[in-house]
Structures are given as structure tokens and as C-alpha cells.
Short mmCIF file of C-alpha atoms and ligand atoms in Angstrom, two decimals:
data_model
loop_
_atom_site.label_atom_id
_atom_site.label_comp_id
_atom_site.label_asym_id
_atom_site.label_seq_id
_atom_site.Cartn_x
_atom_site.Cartn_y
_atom_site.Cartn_z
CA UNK A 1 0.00 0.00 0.00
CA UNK A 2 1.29 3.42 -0.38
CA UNK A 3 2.49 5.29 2.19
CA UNK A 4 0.49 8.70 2.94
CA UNK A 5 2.77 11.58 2.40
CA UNK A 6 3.13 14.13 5.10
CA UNK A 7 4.97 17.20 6.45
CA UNK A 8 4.17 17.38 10.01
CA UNK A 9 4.01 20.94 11.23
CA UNK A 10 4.83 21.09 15.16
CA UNK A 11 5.49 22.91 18.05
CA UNK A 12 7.81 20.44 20.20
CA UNK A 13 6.29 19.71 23.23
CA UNK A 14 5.73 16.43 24.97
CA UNK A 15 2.42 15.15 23.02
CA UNK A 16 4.57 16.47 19.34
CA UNK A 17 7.37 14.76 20.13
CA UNK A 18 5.48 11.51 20.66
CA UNK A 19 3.50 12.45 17.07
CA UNK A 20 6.90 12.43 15.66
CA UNK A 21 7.97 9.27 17.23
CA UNK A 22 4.67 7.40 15.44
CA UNK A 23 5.22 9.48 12.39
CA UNK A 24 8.92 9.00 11.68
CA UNK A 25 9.18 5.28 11.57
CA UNK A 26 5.38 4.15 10.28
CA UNK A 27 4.92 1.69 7.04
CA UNK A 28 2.01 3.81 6.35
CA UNK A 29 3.53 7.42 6.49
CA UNK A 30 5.92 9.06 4.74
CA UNK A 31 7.27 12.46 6.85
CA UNK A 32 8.88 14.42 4.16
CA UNK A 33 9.70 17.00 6.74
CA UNK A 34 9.05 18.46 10.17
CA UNK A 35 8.43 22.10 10.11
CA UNK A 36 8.67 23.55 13.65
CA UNK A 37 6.19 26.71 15.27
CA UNK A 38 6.29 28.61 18.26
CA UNK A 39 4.01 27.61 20.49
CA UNK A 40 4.75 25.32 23.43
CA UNK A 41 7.67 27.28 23.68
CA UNK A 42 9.54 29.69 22.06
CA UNK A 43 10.83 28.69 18.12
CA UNK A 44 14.23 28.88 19.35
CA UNK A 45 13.31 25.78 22.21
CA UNK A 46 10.94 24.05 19.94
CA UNK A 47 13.23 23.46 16.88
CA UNK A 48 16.14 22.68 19.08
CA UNK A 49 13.24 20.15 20.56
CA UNK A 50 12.44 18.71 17.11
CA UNK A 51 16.31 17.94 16.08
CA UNK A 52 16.95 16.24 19.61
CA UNK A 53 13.78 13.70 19.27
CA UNK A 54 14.92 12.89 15.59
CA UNK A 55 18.79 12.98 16.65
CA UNK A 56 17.89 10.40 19.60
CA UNK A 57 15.19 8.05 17.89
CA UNK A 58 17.83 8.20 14.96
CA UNK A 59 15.55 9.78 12.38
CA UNK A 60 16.61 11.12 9.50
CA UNK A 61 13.95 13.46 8.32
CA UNK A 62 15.04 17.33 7.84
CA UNK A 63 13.61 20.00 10.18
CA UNK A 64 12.92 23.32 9.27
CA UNK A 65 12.24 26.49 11.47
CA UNK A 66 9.50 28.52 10.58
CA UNK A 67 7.15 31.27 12.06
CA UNK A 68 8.72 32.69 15.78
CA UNK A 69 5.01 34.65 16.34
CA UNK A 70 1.61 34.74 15.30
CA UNK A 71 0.49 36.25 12.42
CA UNK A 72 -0.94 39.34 14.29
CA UNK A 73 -1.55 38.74 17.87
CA UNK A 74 1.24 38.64 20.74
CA UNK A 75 2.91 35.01 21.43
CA UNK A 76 1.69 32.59 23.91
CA UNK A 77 3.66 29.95 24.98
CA UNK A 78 2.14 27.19 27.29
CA UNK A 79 6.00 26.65 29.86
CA UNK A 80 2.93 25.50 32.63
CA UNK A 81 2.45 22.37 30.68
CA UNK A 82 5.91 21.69 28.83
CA UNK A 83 8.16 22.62 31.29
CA UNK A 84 11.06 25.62 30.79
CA UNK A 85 12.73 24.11 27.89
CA UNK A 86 9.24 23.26 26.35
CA UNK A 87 10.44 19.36 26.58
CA UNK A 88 11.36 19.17 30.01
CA UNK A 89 11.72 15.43 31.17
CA UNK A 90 14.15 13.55 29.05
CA UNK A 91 17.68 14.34 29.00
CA UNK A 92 19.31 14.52 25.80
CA UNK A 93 23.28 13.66 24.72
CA UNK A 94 24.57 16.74 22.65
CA UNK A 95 23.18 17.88 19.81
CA UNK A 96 24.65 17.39 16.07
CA UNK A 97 21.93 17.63 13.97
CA UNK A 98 21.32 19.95 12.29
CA UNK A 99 18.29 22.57 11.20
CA UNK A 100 18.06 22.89 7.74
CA UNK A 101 19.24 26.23 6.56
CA UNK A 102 15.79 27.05 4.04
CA UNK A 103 12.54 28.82 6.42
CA UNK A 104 9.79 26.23 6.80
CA UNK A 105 7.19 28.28 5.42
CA UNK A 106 9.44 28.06 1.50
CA UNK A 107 9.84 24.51 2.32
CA UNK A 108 6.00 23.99 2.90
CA UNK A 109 5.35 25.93 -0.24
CA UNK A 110 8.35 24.47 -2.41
CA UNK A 111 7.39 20.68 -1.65
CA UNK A 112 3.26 21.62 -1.97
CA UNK A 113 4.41 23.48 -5.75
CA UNK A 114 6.40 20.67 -6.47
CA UNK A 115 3.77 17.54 -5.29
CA UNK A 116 0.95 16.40 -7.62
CA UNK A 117 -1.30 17.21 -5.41
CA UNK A 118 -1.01 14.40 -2.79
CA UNK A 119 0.57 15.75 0.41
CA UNK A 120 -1.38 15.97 3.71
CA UNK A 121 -0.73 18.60 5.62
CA UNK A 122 -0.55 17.46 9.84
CA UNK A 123 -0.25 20.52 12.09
CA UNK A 124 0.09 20.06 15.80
CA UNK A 125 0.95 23.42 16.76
CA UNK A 126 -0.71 26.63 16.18
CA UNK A 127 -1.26 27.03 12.46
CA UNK A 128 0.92 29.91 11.61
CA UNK A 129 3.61 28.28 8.76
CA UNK A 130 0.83 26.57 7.43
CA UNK A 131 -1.34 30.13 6.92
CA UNK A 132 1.38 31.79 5.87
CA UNK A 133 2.76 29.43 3.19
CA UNK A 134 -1.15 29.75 2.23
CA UNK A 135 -1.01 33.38 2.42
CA UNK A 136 2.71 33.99 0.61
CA UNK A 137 1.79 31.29 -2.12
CA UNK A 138 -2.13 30.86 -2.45
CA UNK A 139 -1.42 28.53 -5.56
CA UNK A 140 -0.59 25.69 -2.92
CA UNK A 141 -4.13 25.93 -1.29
CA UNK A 142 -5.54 23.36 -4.19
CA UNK A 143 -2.53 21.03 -4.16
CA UNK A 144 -3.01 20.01 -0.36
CA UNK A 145 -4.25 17.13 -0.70
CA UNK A 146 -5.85 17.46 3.09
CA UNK A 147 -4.84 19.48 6.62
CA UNK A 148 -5.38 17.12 10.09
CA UNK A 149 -4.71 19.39 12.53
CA UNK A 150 -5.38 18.49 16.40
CA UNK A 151 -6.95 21.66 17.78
CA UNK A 152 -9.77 23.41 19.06
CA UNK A 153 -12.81 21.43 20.95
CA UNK A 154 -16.75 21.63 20.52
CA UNK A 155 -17.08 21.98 24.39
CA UNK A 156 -14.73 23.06 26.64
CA UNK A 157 -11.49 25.21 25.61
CA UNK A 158 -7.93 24.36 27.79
CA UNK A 159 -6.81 28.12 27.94
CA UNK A 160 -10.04 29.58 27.93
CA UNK A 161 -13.31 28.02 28.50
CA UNK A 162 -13.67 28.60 25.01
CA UNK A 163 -10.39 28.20 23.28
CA UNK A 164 -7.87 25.35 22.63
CA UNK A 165 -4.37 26.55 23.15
CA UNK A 166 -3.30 25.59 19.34
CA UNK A 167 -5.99 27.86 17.91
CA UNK A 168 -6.17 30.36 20.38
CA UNK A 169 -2.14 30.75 20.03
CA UNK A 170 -2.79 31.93 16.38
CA UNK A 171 -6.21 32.28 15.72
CA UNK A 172 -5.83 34.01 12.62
CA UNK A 173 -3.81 31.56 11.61
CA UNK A 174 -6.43 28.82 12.21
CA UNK A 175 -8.97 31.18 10.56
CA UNK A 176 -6.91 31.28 6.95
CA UNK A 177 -6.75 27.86 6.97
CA UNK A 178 -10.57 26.76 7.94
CA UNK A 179 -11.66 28.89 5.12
CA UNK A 180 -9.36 27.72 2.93
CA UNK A 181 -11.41 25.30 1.32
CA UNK A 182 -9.57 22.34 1.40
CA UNK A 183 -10.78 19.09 3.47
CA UNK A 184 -9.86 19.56 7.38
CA UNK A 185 -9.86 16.94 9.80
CA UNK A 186 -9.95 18.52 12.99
CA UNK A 187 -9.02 16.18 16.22
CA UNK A 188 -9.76 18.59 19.05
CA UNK A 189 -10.16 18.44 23.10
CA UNK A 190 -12.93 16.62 22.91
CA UNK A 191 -11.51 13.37 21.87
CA UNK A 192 -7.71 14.01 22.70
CA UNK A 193 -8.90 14.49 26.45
CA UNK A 194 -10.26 10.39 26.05
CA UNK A 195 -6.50 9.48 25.67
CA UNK A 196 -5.24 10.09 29.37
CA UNK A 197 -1.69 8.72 29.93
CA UNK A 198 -2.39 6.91 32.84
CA UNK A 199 0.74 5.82 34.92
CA UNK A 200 -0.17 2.00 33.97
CA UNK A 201 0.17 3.41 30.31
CA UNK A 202 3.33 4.57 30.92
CA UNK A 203 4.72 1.55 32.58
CA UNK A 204 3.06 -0.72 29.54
CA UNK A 205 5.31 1.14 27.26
CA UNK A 206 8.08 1.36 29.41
CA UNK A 207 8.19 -2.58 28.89
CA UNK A 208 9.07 -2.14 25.39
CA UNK A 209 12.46 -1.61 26.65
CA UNK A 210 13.92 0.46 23.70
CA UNK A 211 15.32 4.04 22.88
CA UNK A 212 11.32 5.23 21.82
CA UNK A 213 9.81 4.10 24.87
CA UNK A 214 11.89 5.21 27.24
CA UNK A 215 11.63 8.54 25.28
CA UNK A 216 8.09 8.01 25.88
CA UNK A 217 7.89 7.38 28.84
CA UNK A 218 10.73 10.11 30.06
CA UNK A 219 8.34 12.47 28.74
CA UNK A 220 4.90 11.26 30.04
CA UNK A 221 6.25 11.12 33.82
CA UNK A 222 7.27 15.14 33.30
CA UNK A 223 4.01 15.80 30.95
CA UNK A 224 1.47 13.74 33.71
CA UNK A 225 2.85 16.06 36.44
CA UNK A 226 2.22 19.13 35.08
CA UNK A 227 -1.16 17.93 33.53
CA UNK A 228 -2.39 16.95 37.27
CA UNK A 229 -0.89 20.46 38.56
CA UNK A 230 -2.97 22.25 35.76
CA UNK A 231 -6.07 19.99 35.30
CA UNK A 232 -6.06 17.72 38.05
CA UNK A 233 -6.40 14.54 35.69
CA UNK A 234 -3.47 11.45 36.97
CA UNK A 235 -2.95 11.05 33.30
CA UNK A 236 -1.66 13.63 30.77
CA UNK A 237 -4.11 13.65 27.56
CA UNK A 238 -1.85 12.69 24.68
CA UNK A 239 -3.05 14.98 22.13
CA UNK A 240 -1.13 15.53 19.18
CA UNK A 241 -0.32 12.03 18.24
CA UNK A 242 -4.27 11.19 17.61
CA UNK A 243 -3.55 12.83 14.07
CA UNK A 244 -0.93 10.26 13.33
CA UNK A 245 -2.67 7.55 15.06
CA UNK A 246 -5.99 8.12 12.56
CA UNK A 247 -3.41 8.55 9.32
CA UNK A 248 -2.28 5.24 10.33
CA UNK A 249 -5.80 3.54 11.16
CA UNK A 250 -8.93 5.86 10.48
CA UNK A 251 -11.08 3.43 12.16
CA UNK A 252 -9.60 4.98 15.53
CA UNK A 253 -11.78 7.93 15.49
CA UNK A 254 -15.13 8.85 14.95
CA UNK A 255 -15.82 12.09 12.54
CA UNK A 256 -18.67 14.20 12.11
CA UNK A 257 -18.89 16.85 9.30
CA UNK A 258 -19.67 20.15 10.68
CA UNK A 259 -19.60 23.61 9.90
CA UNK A 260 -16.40 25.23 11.69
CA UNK A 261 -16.26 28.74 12.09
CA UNK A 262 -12.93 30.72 14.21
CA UNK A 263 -13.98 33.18 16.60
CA UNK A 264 -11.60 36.10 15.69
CA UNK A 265 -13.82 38.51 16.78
CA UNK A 266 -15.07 38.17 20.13
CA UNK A 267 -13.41 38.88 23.41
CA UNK A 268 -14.86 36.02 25.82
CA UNK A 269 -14.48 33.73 23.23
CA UNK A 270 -11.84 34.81 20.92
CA UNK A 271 -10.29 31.42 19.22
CA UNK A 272 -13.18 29.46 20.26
CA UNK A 273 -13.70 26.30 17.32
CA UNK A 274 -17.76 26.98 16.65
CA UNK A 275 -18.72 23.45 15.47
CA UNK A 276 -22.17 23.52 14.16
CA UNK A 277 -22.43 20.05 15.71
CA UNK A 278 -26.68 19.59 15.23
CA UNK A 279 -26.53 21.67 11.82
CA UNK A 280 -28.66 24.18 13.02
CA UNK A 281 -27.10 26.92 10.73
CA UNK A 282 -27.85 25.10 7.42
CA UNK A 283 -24.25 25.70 5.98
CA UNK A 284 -22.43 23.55 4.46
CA UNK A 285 -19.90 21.61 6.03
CA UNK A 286 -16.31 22.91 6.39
CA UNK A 287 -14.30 19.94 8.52
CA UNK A 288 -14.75 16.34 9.30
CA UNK A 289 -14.62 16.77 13.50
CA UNK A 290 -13.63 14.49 15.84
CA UNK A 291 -16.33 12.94 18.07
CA UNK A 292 -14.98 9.92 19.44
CA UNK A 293 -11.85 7.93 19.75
CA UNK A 294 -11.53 3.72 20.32
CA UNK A 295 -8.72 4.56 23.42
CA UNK A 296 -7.83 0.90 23.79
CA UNK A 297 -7.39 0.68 20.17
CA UNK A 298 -5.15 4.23 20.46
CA UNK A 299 -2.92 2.64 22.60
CA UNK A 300 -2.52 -0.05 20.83
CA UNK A 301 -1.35 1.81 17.89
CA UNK A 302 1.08 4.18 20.06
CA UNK A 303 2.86 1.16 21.70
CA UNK A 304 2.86 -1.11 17.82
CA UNK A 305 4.78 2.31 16.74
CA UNK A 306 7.08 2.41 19.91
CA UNK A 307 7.78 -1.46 19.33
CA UNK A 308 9.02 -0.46 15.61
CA UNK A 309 12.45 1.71 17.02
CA UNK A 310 15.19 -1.06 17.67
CA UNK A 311 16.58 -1.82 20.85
CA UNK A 312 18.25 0.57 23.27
C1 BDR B 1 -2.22 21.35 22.30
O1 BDR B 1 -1.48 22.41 22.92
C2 BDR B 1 -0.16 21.99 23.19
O2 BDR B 1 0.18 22.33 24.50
C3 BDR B 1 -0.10 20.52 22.91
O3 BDR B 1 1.16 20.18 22.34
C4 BDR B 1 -1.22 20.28 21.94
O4 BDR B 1 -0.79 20.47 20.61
C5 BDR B 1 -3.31 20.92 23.23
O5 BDR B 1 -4.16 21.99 23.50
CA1 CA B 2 1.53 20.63 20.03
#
């Protein structure tokens, strides 16, 4: 079967790095690049984060730094959740490789130019490379062949009660992109909260006894603290890697089209995702939305893509 070609756009972070652990080494994907955000930390943190998961897991997929700031608005970083270095936990040898010298946002728009058409677009940060590769090139829009973004919830927000951190951290970024017009599959709060990281989770991967896992779980023991400090839950919700885990097996999550519109506008509920979820608006639909997710079956596909990485 052939692989689905991505470029996963990221914003490195505990849950990212674990998307880039399933996404680097998965018979079904093919990461043509990571392009790297600011957003869980500063771009300086999270592209240094990016190059020292690939550098330990052994992954040789280029990394490219793109946006610092959002397109308009002031930057938010989220150092409550991800720790002072944005990837607190793990402790990494030196770094040697390297970030590619070409801005992620030329690289997103070179490879998209260059494709026929048949590159999905994973974002798991705020959306700001992807918006403004969309924004300096608008000829790329109709060669994305699909954007899965996780971000933004139908019920409750995680910064606001509105808004998702992702969207909220570039809302006009999100906003470009939604109306875009291409298909959007958006895995928000609502599902990613259904994958806690219990402790026993960490432990089962633990197991595995390679360099992944203990990546994994050197990152889920930091990750699970901070989430039980902010949120009170014993397990950290392992959001970003749900868009990897339905690019590998879409029978993982349930979708619902719905109309998605980004609150730009409002104060209370600036960034807020509004999902049309019973269709009372009567427009079409703009994104397939996440509704549910099969969490034993999650976690089954998280620890088969842990098991892939060779011993120690
Ligand atoms: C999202 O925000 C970040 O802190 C996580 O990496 C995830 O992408 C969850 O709201
Ligand atoms: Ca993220």
C-alpha cells in the first residue's frame, strides 16, 4: 500500500514529540519534513526540541524552522504544561543535527508546488507556517491534498473556556486555513482528552524496553505532572499524536462533518472552534470533526509504533 505523504508541522512539546515518534518510523507514512512553530515554547526551544527527538530516535527526516510569532496577535507559549525548555523530562546527549538552513514556510510551499497534489498537511501546533505558506503562495491551497490538525474542541477550551491553546495561540492563523477550502480533519479536546496517559500506560510502554519508549515514557512522567498540577487529571491527555494515530488507522476515530467557524472577533471567546455540531445553521460543512476515539485501540497503535524503534 502506499504510504500517505506528510509534512508534520509542530510545536515540540511532549504530546509532538510523541507524534513524531509514530510518524517517523510508520509503514504507512511518509514524513517528508518536520516544520517547527512557536508555540509550546519559544521557536528557538521548539526546533532545538524537534532535532533532539529525531537525533535520539535516529531519524533522519530534515527540520525546518519557521514562524517565531503569530500572524498578528502577541505570542503565547504554554512553559505550565511543557516545562522551561518546552520538553522538560528527558535528558538529551549533545546535539549534532542539524536545522536545515531554508525557512519552513518556502519549504511547505516548495514541496506543496512541487507535489501532484497528494501531500497531507498534519499541524500540531498553532497554524501559523501553514497560513502563511497559504497566504505567501495561495497557488498551494488546491494542491493540499488534506490538513489534520489536532486543535480546538466543541465543548470546553484548555486556555479559555472557550479556546484550545493551538488555535487560540494563532487564531488568525487557524482562521486562513478553515476557510481555505480544502478538506480539514480537525481532532480537538474533545476526543484528545479520552487518551489520558495513565501511569499503567506509561509503565506498559516502558516494557518495550527500547530508545522510543523510554523517550516516551521520560516524557509522560514530566508531561502527567504538570497535567495533574494544571487539570487535576493522573494522566496527561496525549493529544497531538491522535492525528498520526488516525493517518495510520482511520477506524480509531469517529468524525462528524460540521460547519467550523474561528472566533476572531469576540473577546470572551476569541479562538473558540464553533462546530455547528446539530446543523442548526444550514451551511455547508467545512471539517470532518472528531467525536470519538476507540482509546484501547489508540494505545494499541502508540505502543505497535514504539515497538518499531530497535533496541536501546
Ligand atoms: C495542544 O497544545 C499543546 O500544548 C499541545 O502540544 C497540543 O498540541 C493541546 O491543547
Ligand atoms: Ca503541540
Amino acid at each position: 500500500m502506499e504510504k500517505t505523504k506528510i509534512i508534520l508541522d509542530c510545536d515540540p512539546g511532549h504530546d509532538d514529540a510523541v507524534a513524531i515518534t509514530l510518524a517517523a518510523n510508520s509503514d504507512k507514512i511518509d514524513l517528508l519534513g518536520i516544520t517547527v512553530v512557536a508555540g509550546n515554547q519559544t521557536l528557538e526551544k521548539t526546533q532545538i526540541n524537534a532535532r533532539n527527538v529525531c537525533q535520539w530516535l535516529g531519524v533522519d527526516v530534515p527540520v525546518y524552522a519557521g514562524c517565531g510569532q503569530p500572524m498578528v496577535r502577541e505570542k503565547m507559549i504554554a512553559g505550565d504544561i511543557h516545562g522551561e525548555t518546552g520538553l522538560d523530562g528527558p535528558v538529551f546527549p549533545p546535539l549534532t543535527k542539524e536545522l536545515e538552513k531554508e525557512h519552513a514556510v518556502d519549504f511547505i510551499v516548495k514541496t506543496l508546488m512541487e507535489s501532484d497534489g497528494d501531500i497531507t498537511m498534519v499541524t500540531t501546533g498553532p497554524m501559523t507556517n501553514l497560513a502563511m505558506a497559504m497566504r505567501m503562495e495561495p497557488a498551494i491551497i488546491p494542491k493540499i491534498k488534506q490538513i489534520v490538525l489536532m486543535g480546538g474542541a466543541y465543548t470546553n477550551g484548555n486556555v479559555t473556556p472557550a479556546a484550545e491553546f493551538n488555535i487560540i495561540a494563532d487564531a488568525d492563523a487557524a482562521y486562513v486555513c478553515f476557510t481555505s477550502g480544502r478538506p480539514i480533519t480537525m481532532m480537538g479536546l474533545d476526543v484528545t482528552r479520552k487518551v489520558l496517559c495513565y501511569p499503567e500506560i506509561v509503565d506498559r510502554m516502558e516494557k518495550i524496553g527500547n530508545k522510543a519508549s523510554k523517550l516516551f515514557a521520560d516524557l509522560m512522567r514530566f508531561f502527567c505532572k504538570t497535567q495533574k498540577e494544571v487539570f487535576g487529571w493522573e494522566g496527561g491527555p496525549l493529544h497531538d499524536p491522535v492525528t498520526i494515530a488516525w493517518l495510520i488507522d482511520p477506524s480509531v476515530v469517529t468524525l462528524k462533518p460540521m460547519h467550523v467557524d474561528i472566533d476572531i472577533r469576540s473577546v470572551q471567546s476569541y479562538g473558540r472552534t464553533n462546530c455547528d455540531f446539530f446543523g442548526y445553521g444550514g451551511q455547508e460543512p467545512t471539517a470532518n470533526v472528531a467525536i470519538d476515539i476507540d482509546a484501547a485501540k489508540f494505545w494499541d497503535i502508540v505502543e505497535a509504533g514504539l515497538r518499531r524503534y530497535s533496541e536501546a
